[in-house]
Short mmCIF file of C-alpha atoms in Angstrom, two decimals:
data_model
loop_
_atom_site.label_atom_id
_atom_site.label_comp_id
_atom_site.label_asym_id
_atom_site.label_seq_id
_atom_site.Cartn_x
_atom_site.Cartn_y
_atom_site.Cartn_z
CA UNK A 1 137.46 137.72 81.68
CA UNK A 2 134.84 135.15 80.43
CA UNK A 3 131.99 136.13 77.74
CA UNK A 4 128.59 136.61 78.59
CA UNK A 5 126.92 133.85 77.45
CA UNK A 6 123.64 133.75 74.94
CA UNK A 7 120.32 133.66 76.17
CA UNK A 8 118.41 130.72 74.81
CA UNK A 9 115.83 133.38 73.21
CA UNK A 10 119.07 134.89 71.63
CA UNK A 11 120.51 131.21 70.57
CA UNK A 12 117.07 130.78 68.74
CA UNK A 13 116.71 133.60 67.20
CA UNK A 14 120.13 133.29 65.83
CA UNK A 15 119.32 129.58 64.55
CA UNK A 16 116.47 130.43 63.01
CA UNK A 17 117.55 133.78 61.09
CA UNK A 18 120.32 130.91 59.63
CA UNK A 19 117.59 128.63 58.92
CA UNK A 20 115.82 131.09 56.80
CA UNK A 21 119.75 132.13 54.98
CA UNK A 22 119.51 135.72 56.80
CA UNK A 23 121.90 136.80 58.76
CA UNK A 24 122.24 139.92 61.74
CA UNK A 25 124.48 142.43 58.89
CA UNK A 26 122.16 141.43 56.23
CA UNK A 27 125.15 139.42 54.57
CA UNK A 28 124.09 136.63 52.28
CA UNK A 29 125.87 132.66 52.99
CA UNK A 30 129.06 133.89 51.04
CA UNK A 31 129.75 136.71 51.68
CA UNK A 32 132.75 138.18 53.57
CA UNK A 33 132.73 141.51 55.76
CA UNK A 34 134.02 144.96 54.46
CA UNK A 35 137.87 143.79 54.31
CA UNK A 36 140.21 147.18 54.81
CA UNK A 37 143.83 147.38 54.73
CA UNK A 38 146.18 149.83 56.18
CA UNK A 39 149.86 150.27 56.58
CA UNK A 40 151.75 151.99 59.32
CA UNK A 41 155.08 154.29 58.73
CA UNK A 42 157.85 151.46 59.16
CA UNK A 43 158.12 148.51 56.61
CA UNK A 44 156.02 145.51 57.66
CA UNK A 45 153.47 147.45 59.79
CA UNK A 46 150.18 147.21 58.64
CA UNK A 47 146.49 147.14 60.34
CA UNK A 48 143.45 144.78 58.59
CA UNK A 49 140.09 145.36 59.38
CA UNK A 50 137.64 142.62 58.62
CA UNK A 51 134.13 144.29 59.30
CA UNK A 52 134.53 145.08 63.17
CA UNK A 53 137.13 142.78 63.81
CA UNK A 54 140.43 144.85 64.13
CA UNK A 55 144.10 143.33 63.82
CA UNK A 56 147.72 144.92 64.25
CA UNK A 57 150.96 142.89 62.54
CA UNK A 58 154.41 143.64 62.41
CA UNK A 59 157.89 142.28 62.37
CA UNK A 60 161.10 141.91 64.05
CA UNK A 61 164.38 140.85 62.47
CA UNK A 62 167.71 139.98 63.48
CA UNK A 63 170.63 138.41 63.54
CA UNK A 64 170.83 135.00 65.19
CA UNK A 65 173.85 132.28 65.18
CA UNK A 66 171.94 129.20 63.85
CA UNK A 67 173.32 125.78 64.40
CA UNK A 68 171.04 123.23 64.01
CA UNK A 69 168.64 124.53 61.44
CA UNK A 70 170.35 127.29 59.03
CA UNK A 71 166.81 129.63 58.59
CA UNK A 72 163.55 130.15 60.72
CA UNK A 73 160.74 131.97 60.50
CA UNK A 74 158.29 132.09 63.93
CA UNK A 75 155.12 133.61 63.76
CA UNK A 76 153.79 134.76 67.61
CA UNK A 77 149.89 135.46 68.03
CA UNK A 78 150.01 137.75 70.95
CA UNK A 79 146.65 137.35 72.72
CA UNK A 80 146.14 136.18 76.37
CA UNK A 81 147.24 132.51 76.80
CA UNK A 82 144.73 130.56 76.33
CA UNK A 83 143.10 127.66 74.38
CA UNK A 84 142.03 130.23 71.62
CA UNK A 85 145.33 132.08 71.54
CA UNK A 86 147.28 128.31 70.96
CA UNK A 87 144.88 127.47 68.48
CA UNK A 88 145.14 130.61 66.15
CA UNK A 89 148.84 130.34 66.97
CA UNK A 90 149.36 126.65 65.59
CA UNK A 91 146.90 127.58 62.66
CA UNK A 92 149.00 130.50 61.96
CA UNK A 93 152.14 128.85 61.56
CA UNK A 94 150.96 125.81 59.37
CA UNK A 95 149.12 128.48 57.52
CA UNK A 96 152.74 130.51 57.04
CA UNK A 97 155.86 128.33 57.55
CA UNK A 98 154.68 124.70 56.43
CA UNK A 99 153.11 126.27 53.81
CA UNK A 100 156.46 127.43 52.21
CA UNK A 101 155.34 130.78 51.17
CA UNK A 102 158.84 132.13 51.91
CA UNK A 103 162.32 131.73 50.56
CA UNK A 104 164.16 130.98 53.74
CA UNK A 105 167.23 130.44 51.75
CA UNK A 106 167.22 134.23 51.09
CA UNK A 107 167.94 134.76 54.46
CA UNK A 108 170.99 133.18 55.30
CA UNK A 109 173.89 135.91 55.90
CA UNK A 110 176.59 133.61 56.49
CA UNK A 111 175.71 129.57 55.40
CA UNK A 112 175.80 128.05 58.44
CA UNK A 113 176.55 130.30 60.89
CA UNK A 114 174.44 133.24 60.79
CA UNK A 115 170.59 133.87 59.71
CA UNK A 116 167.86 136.75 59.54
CA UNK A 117 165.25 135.41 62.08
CA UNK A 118 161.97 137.07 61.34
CA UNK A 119 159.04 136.92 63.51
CA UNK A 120 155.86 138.27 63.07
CA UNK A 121 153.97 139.87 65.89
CA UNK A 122 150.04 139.70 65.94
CA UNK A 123 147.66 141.91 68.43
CA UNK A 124 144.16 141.45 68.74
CA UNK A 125 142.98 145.12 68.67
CA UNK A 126 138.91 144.48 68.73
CA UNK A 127 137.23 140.68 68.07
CA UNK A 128 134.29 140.23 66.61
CA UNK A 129 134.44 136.81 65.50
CA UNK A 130 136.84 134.80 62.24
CA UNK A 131 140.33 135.78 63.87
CA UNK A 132 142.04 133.39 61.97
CA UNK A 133 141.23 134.96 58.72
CA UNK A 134 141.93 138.33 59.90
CA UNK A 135 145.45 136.87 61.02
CA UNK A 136 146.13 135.27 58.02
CA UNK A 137 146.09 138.45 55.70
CA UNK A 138 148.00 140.86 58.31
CA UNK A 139 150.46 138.38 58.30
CA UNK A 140 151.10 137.81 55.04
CA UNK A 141 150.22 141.26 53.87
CA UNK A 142 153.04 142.76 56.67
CA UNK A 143 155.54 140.00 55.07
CA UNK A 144 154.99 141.46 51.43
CA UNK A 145 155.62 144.53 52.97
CA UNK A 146 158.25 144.08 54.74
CA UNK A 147 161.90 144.77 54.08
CA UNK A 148 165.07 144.00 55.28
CA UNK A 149 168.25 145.95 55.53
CA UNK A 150 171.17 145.34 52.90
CA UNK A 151 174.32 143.11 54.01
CA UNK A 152 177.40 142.34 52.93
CA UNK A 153 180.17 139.86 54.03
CA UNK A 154 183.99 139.67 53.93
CA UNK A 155 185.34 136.86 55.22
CA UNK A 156 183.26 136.27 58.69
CA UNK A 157 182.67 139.90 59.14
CA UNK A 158 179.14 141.07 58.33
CA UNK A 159 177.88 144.47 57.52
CA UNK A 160 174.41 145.84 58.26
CA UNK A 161 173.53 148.92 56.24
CA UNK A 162 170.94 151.58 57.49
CA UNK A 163 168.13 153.05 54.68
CA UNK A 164 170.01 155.50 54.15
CA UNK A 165 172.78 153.99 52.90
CA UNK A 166 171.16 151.54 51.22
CA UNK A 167 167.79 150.58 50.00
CA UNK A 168 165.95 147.60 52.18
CA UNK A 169 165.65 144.49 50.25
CA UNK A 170 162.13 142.80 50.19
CA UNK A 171 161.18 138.98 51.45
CA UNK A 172 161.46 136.88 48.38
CA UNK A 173 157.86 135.48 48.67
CA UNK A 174 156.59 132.34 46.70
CA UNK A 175 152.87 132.71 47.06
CA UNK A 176 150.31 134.38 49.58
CA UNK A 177 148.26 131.71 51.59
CA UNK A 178 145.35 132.95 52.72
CA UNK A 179 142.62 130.75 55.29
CA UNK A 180 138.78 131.19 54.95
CA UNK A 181 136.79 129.93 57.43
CA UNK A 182 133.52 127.84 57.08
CA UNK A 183 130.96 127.31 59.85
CA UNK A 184 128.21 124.82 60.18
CA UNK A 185 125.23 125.29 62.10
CA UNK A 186 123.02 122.30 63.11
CA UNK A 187 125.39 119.14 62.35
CA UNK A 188 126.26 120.10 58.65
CA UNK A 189 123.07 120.68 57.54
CA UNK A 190 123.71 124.90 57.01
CA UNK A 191 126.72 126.55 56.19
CA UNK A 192 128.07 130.23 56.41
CA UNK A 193 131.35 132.21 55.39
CA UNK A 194 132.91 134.47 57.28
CA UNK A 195 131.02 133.88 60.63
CA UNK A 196 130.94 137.01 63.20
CA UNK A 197 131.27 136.68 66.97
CA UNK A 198 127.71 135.72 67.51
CA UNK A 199 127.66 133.25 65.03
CA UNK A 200 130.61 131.49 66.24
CA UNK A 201 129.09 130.85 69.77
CA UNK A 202 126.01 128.78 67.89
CA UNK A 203 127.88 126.75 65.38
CA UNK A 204 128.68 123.32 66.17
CA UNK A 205 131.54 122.89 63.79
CA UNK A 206 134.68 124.93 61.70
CA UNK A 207 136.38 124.23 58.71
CA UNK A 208 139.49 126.45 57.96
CA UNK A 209 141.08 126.22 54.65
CA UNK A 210 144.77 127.76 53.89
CA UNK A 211 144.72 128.24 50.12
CA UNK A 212 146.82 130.87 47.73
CA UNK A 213 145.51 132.08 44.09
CA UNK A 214 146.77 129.01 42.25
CA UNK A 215 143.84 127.33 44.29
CA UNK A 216 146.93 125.20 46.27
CA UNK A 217 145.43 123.72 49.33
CA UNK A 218 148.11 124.63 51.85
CA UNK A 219 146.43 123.87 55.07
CA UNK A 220 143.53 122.35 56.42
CA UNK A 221 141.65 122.38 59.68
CA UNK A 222 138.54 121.09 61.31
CA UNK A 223 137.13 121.54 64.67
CA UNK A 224 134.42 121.26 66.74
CA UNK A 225 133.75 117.22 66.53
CA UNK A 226 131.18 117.12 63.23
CA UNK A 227 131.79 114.70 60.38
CA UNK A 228 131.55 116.39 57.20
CA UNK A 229 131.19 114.76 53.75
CA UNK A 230 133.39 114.73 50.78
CA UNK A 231 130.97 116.50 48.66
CA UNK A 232 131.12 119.45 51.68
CA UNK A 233 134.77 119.95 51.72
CA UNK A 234 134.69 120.42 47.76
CA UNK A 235 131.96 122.47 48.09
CA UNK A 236 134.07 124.75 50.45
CA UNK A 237 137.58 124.89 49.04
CA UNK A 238 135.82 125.62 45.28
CA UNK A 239 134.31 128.90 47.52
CA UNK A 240 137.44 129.25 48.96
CA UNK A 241 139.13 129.22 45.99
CA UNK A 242 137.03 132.43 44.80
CA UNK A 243 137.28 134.39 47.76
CA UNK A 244 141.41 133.65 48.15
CA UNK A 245 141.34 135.34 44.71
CA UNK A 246 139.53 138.27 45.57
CA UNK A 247 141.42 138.54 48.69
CA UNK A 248 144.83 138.53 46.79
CA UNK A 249 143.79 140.98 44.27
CA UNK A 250 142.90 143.50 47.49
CA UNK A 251 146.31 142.76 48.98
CA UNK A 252 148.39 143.78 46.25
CA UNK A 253 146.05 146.32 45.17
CA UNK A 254 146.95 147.59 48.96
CA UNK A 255 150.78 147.11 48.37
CA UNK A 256 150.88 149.33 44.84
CA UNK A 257 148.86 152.11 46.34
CA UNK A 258 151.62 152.47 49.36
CA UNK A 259 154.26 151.90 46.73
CA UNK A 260 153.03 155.01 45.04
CA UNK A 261 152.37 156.71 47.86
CA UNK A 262 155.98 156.56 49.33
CA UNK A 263 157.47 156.53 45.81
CA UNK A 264 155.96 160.16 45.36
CA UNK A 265 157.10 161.49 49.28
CA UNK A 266 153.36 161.17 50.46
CA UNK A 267 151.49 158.30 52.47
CA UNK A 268 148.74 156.60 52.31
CA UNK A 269 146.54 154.17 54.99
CA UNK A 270 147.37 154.69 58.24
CA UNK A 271 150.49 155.80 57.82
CA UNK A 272 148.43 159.26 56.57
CA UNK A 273 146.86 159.41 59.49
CA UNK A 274 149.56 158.79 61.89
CA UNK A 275 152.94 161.02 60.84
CA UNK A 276 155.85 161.18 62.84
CA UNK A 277 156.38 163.17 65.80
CA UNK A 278 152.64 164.31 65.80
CA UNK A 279 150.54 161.53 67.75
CA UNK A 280 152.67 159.78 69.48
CA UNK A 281 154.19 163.21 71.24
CA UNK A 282 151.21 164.98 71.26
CA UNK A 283 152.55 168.07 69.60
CA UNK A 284 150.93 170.47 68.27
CA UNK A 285 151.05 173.90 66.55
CA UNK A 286 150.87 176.74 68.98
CA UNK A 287 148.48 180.00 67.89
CA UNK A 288 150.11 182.88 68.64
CA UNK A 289 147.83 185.38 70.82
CA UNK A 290 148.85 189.55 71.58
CA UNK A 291 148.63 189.81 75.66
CA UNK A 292 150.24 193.17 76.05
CA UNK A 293 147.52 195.48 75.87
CA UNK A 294 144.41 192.93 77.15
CA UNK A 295 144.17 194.60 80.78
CA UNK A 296 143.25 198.14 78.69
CA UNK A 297 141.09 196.86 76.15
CA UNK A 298 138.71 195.70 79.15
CA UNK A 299 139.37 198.53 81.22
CA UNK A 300 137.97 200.39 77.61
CA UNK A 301 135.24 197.99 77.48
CA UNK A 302 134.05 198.39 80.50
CA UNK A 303 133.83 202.05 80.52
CA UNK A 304 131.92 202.24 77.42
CA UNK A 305 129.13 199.78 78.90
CA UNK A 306 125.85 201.35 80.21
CA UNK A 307 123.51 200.63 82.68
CA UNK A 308 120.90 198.38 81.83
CA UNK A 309 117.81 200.43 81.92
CA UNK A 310 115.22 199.33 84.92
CA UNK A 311 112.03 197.86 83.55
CA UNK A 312 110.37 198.49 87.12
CA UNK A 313 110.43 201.83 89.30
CA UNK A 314 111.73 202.02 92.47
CA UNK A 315 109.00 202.17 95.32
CA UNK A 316 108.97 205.75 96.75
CA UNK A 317 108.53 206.36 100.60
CA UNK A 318 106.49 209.41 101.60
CA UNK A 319 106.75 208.82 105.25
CA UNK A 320 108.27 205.87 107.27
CA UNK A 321 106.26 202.95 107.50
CA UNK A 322 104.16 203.76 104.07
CA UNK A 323 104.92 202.28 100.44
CA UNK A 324 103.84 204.63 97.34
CA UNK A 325 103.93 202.28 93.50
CA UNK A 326 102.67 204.55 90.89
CA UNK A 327 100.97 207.46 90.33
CA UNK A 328 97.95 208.79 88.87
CA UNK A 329 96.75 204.98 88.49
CA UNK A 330 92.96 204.46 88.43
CA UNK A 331 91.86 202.49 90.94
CA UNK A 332 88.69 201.18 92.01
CA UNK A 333 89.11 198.32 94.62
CA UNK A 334 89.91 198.65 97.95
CA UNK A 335 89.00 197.83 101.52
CA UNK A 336 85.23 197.74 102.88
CA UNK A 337 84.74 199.09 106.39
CA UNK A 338 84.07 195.59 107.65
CA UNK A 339 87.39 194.35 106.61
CA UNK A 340 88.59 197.16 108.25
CA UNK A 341 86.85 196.56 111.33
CA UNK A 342 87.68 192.71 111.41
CA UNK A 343 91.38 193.50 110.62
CA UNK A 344 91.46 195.51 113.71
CA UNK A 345 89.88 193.09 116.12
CA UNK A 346 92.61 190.35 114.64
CA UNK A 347 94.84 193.17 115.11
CA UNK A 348 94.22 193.62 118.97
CA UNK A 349 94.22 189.48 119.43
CA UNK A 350 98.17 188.58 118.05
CA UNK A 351 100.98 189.17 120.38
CA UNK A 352 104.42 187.65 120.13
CA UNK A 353 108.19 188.17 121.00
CA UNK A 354 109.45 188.17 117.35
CA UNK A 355 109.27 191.27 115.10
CA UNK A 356 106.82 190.37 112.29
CA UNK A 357 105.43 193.09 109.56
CA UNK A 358 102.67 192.74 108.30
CA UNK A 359 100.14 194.77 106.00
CA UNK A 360 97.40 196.62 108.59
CA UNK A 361 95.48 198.91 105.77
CA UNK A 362 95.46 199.31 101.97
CA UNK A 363 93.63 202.55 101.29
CA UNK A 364 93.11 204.43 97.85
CA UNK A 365 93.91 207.86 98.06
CA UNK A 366 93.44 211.08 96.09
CA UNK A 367 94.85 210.50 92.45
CA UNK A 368 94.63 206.40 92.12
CA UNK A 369 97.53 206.36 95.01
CA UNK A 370 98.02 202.89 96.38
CA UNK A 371 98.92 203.51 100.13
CA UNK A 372 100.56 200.51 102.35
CA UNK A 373 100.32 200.87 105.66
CA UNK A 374 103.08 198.38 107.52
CA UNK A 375 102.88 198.08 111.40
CA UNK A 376 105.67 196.52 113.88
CA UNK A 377 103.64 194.67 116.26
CA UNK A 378 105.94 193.47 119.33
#
């Protein structure tokens, strides 16, 4: 399904609000979204939300025969094929493997023979623009979390032990690579941090830089065809550097709190908000309710309940044909004698096969008595 494309109004609007160093969620030129991290109930689960953008990262390990190279490590970007999805995928893995941030020696079982292949699953839960960064700290925030189960060897038989026999071991991890992304607006001239969805479809170029804490460049990459100067890319990776620091500091500020949290029985993220057995089967507790005695409590009810009292009499009948509404009313208005006689002439004129009543005289009699006199004419 293709995006709707901006309006040039929009595209204007957007230009200029850069222009002027404003931007649509009042952020100033270097500043990053609200950045929230979450972890599910399993080991290497966790959930980042970068302002509305909304990512999902876990792992998958096993054991794999390895012939040719002893340890891997694959990263997959789950999205829907396509030149985005190959993009953030190749970014990812420069970002993650080339980058060294793991001890793949660690993960060798059996030298030569057999290995722990990790990979590291990304979903695209909601996009609103700088995927790559989002990707970048799910991934390495679910690898800092993550942990594998114990083994042990004797001769060329391996053992796998479960939790609960023995604790998982942690990824021995060097350093945390994070990417921030840079976009220019108008060949160079303007730059922002962080850009959202809308901003994205305006710029003309992107600079992604890969660095950890120590302010270690680990990957670099520019699209979108514009030639930047050297002063630029300094000027970038020294903000970089600043905001990879911050970043860190929130990551393991993240990992400490759900070290706590399971250290002391409890959770905390999403793995609060998501226990076991509860959402994903839809249980819940039942309230117990007394049915044995319902059908007499209404029967009780019911007999109890009065009549509602009647705001309006009934009309009383004197004689057939003749309506009687209150009595000892004053009245003074009724019919003169030349309504009468005009009623009767209109009276003597209708005819029809059809039943129709119809009011012939209103008299006042004796008492303020309203009479209403109702003929059948045939």
């Amino acid at each position: 399904m293709k995006d709707t494309p901006l309006s040039n109004c929009e595209r204007d609007f957007l230009l200029k609000a850069i222009e002027e160093k404003k931007r649509l969620d009042g952020r100033q030129t270097y500043d990053y979204r609200k950045i929230k991290i979450s972890f599910g109930t399993d080991y290497g689960c966790c959930f980042v939300d970068l302002g509305q953008t909304r990512l999902s990262c876990s792992h998958m390990f096993a054991i794999v025969c390895q012939t040719e190279h002893l340890c891997t490590l694959s990263s997959v970007f789950t999205v829907r094929q396509s030149e985005l999805s190959v993009k953030l995928n190749r970014q990812l893995e420069r970002c993650l493997r080339n980058s060294k941030c793991i001890d793949t020696e660690s993960l060798c079982v059996v030298s030569g023979e057999k290995v722990w292949q990790i990979r590291v699953d990304v979903h695209t839960l909601n996009n609103d623009g700088n995927l790559m960064d989002a990707a970048s700290i799910a991934a390495i925030t679910a690898l800092c979390h993550f942990r594998r189960p114990d083994v042990s060897t004797q001769g060329q038989e391996v053992t796998v032990y479960s939790p609960e026999e023995r604790d998982p071991i942690p990824l021995s991890i060097y350093h945390m690579p994070i990417s921030v992304s840079f976009a220019f607006f108008q060949q160079g001239t303007y730059l922002l941090v962080d850009p959202c969805e809308r901003e994205e479809r305006v710029m003309d170029g992107l600079l992604v830089i890969a660095m950890n804490k120590h302010r270690e460049i680990c990957s670099i990459q520019s699209s979108g065809g514009i030639m930047l100067l050297k002063e630029q890319v300094m000027r970038c990776s020294k903000i970089a550097g600043v905001k990879v620091s911050e970043i860190t500091e929130l990551i393991n500020e993240a990992l400490l709190n759900d070290r706590k949290a399971r250290k002391a029985g409890g959770k905390c993220g999403f793995a609060e908000s998501m226990p076991q057995e509860r959402i994903t089967a839809l249980k819940k507790d039942e309230t117990p309710v007394e049915m044995t005695d319902v059908t007499e409590t209404a029967n009780g009810i019911i007999q109890k309940g009065e009549a509602a009292p009647q705001t309006v009499p009934s009309p009383v009948v004197p004689v057939p044909g003749v309506g009687q509404v209150g009595q000892g009313l004053q009245n003074s208005w009724g019919l003169e004698d030349d309504d009468e006689d005009d009623y009767e002439e209109e009276k003597n004129d209708n005819s029809g096969d059809e039943q129709v009543e119809e009011v012939t005289k209103m008299d006042v009699g004796e008492g303020g008595l309203l009479f209403i006199y109702l003929d059948s004419l045939m």
